[in-house]
mmCIF file of C-alpha atoms in Angstrom:
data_model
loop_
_atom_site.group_PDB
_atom_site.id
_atom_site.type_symbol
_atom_site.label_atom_id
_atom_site.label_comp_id
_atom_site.label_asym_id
_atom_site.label_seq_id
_atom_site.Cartn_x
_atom_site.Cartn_y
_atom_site.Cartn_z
ATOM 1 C CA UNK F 1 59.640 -79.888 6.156
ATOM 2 C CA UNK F 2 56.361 -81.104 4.232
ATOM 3 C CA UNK F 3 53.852 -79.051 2.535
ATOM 4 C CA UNK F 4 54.005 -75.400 4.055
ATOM 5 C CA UNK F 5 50.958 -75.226 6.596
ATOM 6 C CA UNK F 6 48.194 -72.759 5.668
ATOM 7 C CA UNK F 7 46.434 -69.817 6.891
ATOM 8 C CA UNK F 8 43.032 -68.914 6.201
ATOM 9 C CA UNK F 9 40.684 -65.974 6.943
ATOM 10 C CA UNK F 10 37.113 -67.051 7.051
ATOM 11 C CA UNK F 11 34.676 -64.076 5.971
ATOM 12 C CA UNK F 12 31.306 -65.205 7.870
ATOM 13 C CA UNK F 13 28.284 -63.182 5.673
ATOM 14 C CA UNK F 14 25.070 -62.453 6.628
ATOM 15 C CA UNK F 15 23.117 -59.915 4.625
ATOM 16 C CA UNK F 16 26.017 -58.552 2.576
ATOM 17 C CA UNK F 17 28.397 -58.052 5.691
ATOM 18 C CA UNK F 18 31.217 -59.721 7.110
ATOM 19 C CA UNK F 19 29.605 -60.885 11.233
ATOM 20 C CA UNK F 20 31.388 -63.188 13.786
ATOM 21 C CA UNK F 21 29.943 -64.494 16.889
ATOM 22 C CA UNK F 22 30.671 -66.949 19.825
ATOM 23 C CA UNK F 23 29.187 -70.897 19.665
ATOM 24 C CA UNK F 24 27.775 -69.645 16.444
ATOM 25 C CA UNK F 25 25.061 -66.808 17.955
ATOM 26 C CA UNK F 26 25.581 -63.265 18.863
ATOM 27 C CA UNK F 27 26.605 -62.099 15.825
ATOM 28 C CA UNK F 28 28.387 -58.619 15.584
ATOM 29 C CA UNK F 29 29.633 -57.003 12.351
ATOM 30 C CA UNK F 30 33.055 -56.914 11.358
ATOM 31 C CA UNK F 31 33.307 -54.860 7.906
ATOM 32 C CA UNK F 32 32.680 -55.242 4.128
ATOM 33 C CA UNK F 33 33.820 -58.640 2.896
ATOM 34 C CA UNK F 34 35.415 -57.224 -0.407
ATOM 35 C CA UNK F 35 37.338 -54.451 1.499
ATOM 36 C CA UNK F 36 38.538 -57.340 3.903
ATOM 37 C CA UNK F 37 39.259 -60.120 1.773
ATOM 38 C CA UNK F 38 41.441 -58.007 -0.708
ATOM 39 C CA UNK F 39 43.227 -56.911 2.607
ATOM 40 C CA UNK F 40 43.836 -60.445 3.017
ATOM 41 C CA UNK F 41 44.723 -61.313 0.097
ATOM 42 C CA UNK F 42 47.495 -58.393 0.466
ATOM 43 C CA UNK F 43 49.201 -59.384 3.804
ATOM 44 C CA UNK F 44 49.807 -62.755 2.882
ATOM 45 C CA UNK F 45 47.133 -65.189 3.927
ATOM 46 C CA UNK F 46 47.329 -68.425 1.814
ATOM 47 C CA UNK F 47 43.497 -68.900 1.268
ATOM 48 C CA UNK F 48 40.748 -66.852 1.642
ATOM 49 C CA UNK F 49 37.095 -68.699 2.816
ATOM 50 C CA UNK F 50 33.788 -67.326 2.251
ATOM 51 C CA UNK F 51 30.658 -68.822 4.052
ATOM 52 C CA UNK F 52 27.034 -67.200 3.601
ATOM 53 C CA UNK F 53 26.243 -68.841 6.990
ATOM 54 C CA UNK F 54 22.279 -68.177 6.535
ATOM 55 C CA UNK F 55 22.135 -69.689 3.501
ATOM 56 C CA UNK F 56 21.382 -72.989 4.562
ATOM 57 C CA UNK F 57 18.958 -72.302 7.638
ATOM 58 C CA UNK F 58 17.066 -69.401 5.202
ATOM 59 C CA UNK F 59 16.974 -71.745 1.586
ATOM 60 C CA UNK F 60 18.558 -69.542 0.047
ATOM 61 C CA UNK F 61 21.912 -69.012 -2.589
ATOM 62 C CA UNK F 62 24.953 -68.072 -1.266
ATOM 63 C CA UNK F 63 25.333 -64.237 -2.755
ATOM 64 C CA UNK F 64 26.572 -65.252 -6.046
ATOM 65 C CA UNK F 65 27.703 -60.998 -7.151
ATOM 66 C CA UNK F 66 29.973 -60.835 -3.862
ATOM 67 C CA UNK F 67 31.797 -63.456 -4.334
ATOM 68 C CA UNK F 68 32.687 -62.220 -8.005
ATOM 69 C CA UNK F 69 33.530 -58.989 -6.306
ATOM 70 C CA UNK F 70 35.841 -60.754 -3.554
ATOM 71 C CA UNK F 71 37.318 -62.610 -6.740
ATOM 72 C CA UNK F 72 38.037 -59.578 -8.191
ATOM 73 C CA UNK F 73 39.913 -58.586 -5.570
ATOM 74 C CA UNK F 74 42.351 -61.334 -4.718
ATOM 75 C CA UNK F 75 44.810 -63.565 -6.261
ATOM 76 C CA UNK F 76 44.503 -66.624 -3.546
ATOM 77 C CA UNK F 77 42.675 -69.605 -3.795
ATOM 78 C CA UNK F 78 39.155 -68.666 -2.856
ATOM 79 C CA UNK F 79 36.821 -71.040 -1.061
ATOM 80 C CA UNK F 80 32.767 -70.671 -1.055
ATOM 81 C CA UNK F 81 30.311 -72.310 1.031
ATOM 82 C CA UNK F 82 26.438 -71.992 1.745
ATOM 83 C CA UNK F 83 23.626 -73.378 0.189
ATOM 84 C CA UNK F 84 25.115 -75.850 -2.249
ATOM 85 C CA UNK F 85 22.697 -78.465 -3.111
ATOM 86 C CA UNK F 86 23.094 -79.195 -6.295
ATOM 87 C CA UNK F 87 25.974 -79.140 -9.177
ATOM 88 C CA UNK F 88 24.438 -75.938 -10.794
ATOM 89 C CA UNK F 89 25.133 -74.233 -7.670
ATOM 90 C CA UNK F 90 28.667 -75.522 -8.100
ATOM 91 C CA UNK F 91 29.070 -74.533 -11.302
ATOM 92 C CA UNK F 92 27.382 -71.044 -10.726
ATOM 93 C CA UNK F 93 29.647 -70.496 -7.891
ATOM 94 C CA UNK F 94 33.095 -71.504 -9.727
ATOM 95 C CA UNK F 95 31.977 -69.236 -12.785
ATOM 96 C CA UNK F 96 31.588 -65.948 -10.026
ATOM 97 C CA UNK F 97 35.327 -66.947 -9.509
ATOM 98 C CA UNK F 98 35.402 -69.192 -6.603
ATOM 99 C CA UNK F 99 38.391 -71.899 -6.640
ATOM 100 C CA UNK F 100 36.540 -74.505 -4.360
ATOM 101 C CA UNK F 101 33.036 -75.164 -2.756
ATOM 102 C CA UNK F 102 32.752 -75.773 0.797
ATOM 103 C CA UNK F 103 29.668 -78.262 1.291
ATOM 104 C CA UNK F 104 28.184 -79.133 4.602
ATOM 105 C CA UNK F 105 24.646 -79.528 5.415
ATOM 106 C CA UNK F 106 23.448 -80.726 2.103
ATOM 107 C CA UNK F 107 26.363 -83.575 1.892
ATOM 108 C CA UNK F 108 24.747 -84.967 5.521
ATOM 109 C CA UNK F 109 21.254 -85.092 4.195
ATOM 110 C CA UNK F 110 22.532 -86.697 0.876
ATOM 111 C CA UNK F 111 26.055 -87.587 0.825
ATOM 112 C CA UNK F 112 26.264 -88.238 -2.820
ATOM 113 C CA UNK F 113 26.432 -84.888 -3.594
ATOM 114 C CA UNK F 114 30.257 -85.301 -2.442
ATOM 115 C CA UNK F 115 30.756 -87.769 -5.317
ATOM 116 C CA UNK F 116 28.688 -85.655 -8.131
ATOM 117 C CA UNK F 117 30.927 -82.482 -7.583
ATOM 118 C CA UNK F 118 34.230 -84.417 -7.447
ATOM 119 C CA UNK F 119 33.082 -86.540 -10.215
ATOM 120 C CA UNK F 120 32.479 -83.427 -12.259
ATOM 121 C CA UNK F 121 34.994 -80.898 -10.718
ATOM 122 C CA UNK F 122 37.767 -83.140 -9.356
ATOM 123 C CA UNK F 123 38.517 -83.856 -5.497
ATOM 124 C CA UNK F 124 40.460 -80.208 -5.227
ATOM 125 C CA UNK F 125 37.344 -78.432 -5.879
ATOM 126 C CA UNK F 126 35.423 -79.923 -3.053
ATOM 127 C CA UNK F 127 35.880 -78.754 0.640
ATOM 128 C CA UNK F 128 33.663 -80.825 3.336
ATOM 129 C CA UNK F 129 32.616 -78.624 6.046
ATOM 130 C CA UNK F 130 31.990 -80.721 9.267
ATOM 131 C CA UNK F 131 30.135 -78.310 12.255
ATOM 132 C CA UNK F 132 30.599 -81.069 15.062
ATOM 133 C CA UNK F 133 30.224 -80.862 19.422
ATOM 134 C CA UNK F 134 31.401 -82.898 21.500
ATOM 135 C CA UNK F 135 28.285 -84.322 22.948
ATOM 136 C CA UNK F 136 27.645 -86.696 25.921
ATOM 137 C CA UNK F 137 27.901 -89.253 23.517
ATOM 138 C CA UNK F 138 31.195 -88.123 21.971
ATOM 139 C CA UNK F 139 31.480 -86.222 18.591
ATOM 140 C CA UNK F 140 28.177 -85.498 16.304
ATOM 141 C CA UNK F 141 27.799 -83.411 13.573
ATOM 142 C CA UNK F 142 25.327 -80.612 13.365
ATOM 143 C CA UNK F 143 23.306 -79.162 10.491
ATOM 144 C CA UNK F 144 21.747 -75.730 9.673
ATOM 145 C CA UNK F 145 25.002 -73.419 11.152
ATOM 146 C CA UNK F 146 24.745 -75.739 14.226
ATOM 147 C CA UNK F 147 21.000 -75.382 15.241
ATOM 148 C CA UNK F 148 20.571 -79.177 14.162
ATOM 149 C CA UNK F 149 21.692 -81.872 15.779
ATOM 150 C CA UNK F 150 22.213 -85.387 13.706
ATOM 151 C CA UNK F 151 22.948 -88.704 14.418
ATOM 152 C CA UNK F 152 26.663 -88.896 12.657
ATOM 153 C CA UNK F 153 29.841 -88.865 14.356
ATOM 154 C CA UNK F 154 32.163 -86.754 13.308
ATOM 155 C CA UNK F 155 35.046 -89.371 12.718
ATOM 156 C CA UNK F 156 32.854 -91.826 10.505
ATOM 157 C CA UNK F 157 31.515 -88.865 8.701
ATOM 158 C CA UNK F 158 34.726 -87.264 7.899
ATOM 159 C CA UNK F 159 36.104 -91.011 6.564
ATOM 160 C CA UNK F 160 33.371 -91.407 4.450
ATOM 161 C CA UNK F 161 33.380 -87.711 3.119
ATOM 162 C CA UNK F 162 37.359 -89.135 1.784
ATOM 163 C CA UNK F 163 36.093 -92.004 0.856
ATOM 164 C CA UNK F 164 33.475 -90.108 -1.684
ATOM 165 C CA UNK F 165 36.371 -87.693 -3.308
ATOM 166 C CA UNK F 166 36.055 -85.046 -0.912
ATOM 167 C CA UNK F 167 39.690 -83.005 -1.440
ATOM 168 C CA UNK F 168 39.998 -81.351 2.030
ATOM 169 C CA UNK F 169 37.755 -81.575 5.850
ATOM 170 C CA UNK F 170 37.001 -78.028 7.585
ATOM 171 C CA UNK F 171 36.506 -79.164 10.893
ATOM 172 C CA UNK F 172 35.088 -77.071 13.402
ATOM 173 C CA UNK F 173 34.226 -77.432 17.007
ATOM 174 C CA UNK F 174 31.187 -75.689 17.765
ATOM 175 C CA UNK F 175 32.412 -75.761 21.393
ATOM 176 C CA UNK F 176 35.308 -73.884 19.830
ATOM 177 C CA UNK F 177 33.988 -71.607 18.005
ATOM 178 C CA UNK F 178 34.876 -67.649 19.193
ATOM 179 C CA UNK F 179 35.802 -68.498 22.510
ATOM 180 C CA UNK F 180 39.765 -68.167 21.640
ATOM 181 C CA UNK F 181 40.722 -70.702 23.903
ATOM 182 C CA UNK F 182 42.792 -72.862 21.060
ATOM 183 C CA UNK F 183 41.613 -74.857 18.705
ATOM 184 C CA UNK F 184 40.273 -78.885 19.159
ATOM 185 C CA UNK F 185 43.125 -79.881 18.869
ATOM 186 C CA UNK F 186 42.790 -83.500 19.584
ATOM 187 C CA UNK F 187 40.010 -84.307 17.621
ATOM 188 C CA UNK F 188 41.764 -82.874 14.816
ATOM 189 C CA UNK F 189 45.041 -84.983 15.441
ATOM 190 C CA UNK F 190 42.543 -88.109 15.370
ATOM 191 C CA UNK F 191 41.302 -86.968 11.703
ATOM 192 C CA UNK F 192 44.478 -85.843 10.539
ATOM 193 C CA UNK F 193 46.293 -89.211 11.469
ATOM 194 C CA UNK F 194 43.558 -91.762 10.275
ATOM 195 C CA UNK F 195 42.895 -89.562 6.756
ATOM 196 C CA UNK F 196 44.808 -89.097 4.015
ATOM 197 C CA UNK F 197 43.017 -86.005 2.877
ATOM 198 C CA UNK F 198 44.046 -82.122 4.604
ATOM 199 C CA UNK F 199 42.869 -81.168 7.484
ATOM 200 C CA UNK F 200 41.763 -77.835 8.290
ATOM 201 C CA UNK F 201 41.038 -76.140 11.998
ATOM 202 C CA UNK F 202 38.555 -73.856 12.211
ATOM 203 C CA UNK F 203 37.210 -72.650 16.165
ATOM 204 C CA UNK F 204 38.967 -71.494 18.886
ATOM 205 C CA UNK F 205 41.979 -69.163 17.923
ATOM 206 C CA UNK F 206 42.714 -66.462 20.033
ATOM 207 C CA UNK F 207 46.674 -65.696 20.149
ATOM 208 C CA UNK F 208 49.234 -66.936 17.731
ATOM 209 C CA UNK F 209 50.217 -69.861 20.215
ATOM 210 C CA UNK F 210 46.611 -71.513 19.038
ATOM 211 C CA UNK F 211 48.209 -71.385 15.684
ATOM 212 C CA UNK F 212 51.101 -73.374 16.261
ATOM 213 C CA UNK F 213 49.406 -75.598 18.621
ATOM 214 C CA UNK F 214 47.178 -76.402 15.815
ATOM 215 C CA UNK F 215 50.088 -77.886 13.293
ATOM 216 C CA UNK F 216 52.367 -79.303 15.990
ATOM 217 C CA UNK F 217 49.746 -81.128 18.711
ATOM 218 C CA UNK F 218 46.288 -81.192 16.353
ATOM 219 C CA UNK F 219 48.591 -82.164 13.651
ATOM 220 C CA UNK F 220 46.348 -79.504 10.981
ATOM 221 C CA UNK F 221 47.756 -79.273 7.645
ATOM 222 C CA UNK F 222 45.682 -75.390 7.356
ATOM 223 C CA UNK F 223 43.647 -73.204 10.069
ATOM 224 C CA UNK F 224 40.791 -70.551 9.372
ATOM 225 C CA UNK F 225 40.236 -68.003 11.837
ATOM 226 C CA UNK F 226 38.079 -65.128 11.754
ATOM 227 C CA UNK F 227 37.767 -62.263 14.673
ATOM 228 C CA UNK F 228 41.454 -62.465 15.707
ATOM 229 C CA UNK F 229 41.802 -61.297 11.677
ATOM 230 C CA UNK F 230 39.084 -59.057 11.011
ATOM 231 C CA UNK F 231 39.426 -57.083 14.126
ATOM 232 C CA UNK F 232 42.999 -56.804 13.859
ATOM 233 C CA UNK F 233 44.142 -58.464 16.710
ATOM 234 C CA UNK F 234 46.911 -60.820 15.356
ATOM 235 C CA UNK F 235 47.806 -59.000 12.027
ATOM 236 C CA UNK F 236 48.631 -62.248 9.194
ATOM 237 C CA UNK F 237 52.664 -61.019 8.537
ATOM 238 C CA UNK F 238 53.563 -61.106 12.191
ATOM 239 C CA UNK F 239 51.698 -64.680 12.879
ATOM 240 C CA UNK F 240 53.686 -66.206 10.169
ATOM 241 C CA UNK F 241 56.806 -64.372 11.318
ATOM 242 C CA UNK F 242 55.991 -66.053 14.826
ATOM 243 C CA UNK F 243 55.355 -69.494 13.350
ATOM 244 C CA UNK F 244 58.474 -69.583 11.413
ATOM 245 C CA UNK F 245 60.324 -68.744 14.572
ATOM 246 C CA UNK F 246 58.838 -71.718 15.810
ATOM 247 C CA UNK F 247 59.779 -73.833 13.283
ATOM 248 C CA UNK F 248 57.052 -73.938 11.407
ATOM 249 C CA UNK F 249 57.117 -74.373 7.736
ATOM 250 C CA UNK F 250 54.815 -71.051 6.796
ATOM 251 C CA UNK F 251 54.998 -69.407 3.288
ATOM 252 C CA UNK F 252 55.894 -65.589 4.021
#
């Protein structure tokens, strides 16, 4: 069977509130993050992530109090991203209670930051975040919650991101992103079959089929989803009921 596969509500916050939106713009609200990760945490997701997705674009920390009250709250491993730069932001983060770091913009503008944390923290603590498109010149990754477009490919990034310590790749397709149409599914396959590190899909789910798509064609080891969680529309017990029907190896 392999490791079970893993699912993982994403909590998007922008000014102390849980938003979602479609090709990353038109943001709409969707609830308190504490209220919604310990609901999370209670119907069985596996992880919970946590992304301050201004934090980055604004220069700012990633809300250090919430995400010791969403610690509070839950007994899951807990992931935190936005506006890491440095190791004290790493350390302040893990000490608020988070599990792992998600770092993505600052690791493209100076990739040895992915060596510092794992160097410090071990490779489990450090999630690489990759916000890519598929461009007329194939796959590039973007910076700044995908306002910024650079000049690395998403494949060579994500191998060197491995190579550095990173413990885990978020991948998500941009073109993707809240349009429920099913993840990227074979981009992901390409990463997942030519790393040796998880893969997790992030963009694109819409109905539980997008989930098992995901591990069987994308070959995913986890994948994050957001609005088909947080406005109930695929409620976590019954999608893992579903995937084990299917054959999935799901921990329920």
């Amino acid at each position: 069977m392999g490791l079970a596969k893993r699912i993982i509500p994403c909590l998007d916050v922008k000014d102390g509130e849980t938003v979602k939106g479609t090709n990353f713009v038109n943001l709409r609200s969707a609830g308190d993050p504490v209220a919604l990760g310990k609901a999370y945490s209670e119907q069985g997701a596996d992880e919970l992530c946590f992304l301050d997705i201004t934090a980055s674009f604004e220069g700012r920390k990633t809300f250090t109090d919430m995400v010791t009250r969403v610690a509070q709250e839950i007994n899951i491993p807990f992931t935190v991203g936005g506006g890491i730069n440095e190791l004290a932001d790493v350390e302040r983060l893990l000490y608020a209670g988070a599990d792992k770091v998600s770092v993505n913009s600052a690791a493209i503008r100076r990739p040895e930051l992915i060596d510092e944390i794992t160097n410090r923290f071990g490779s489990q603590v450090c999630v690489c975040a990759i916000d890519a498109r598929y461009d007329a010149d194939g796959w590039h990754c973007y910076l700044k919650g995908g306002r910024e477009r650079t000049e690395r490919g998403l494949f060579e990034w994500a191998h060197e991101a491995q190579e550095r310590g990173a413990g885990e790749i978020l991948f998500t397709s941009m073109d993707h992103d809240g349009v429920k149409n099913g993840y990227a599914n074979e981009a992901l396959r390409e990463l997942a079959d030519n790393l040796s590190i998880p893969i997790i899909a992030s963009g694109g789910a819409g109905k539980k089929e997008h989930f098992r798509d995901t591990f069987i064609e994308g070959h995913s080891d986890a994948a994050l989803a957001a609005s088909v969680f947080h406005f109930g529309e695929i409620p976590i017990p019954e999608l893992k009921a579903y995937l084990k029907g299917e054959g999935i190896n799901v921990r329920v």
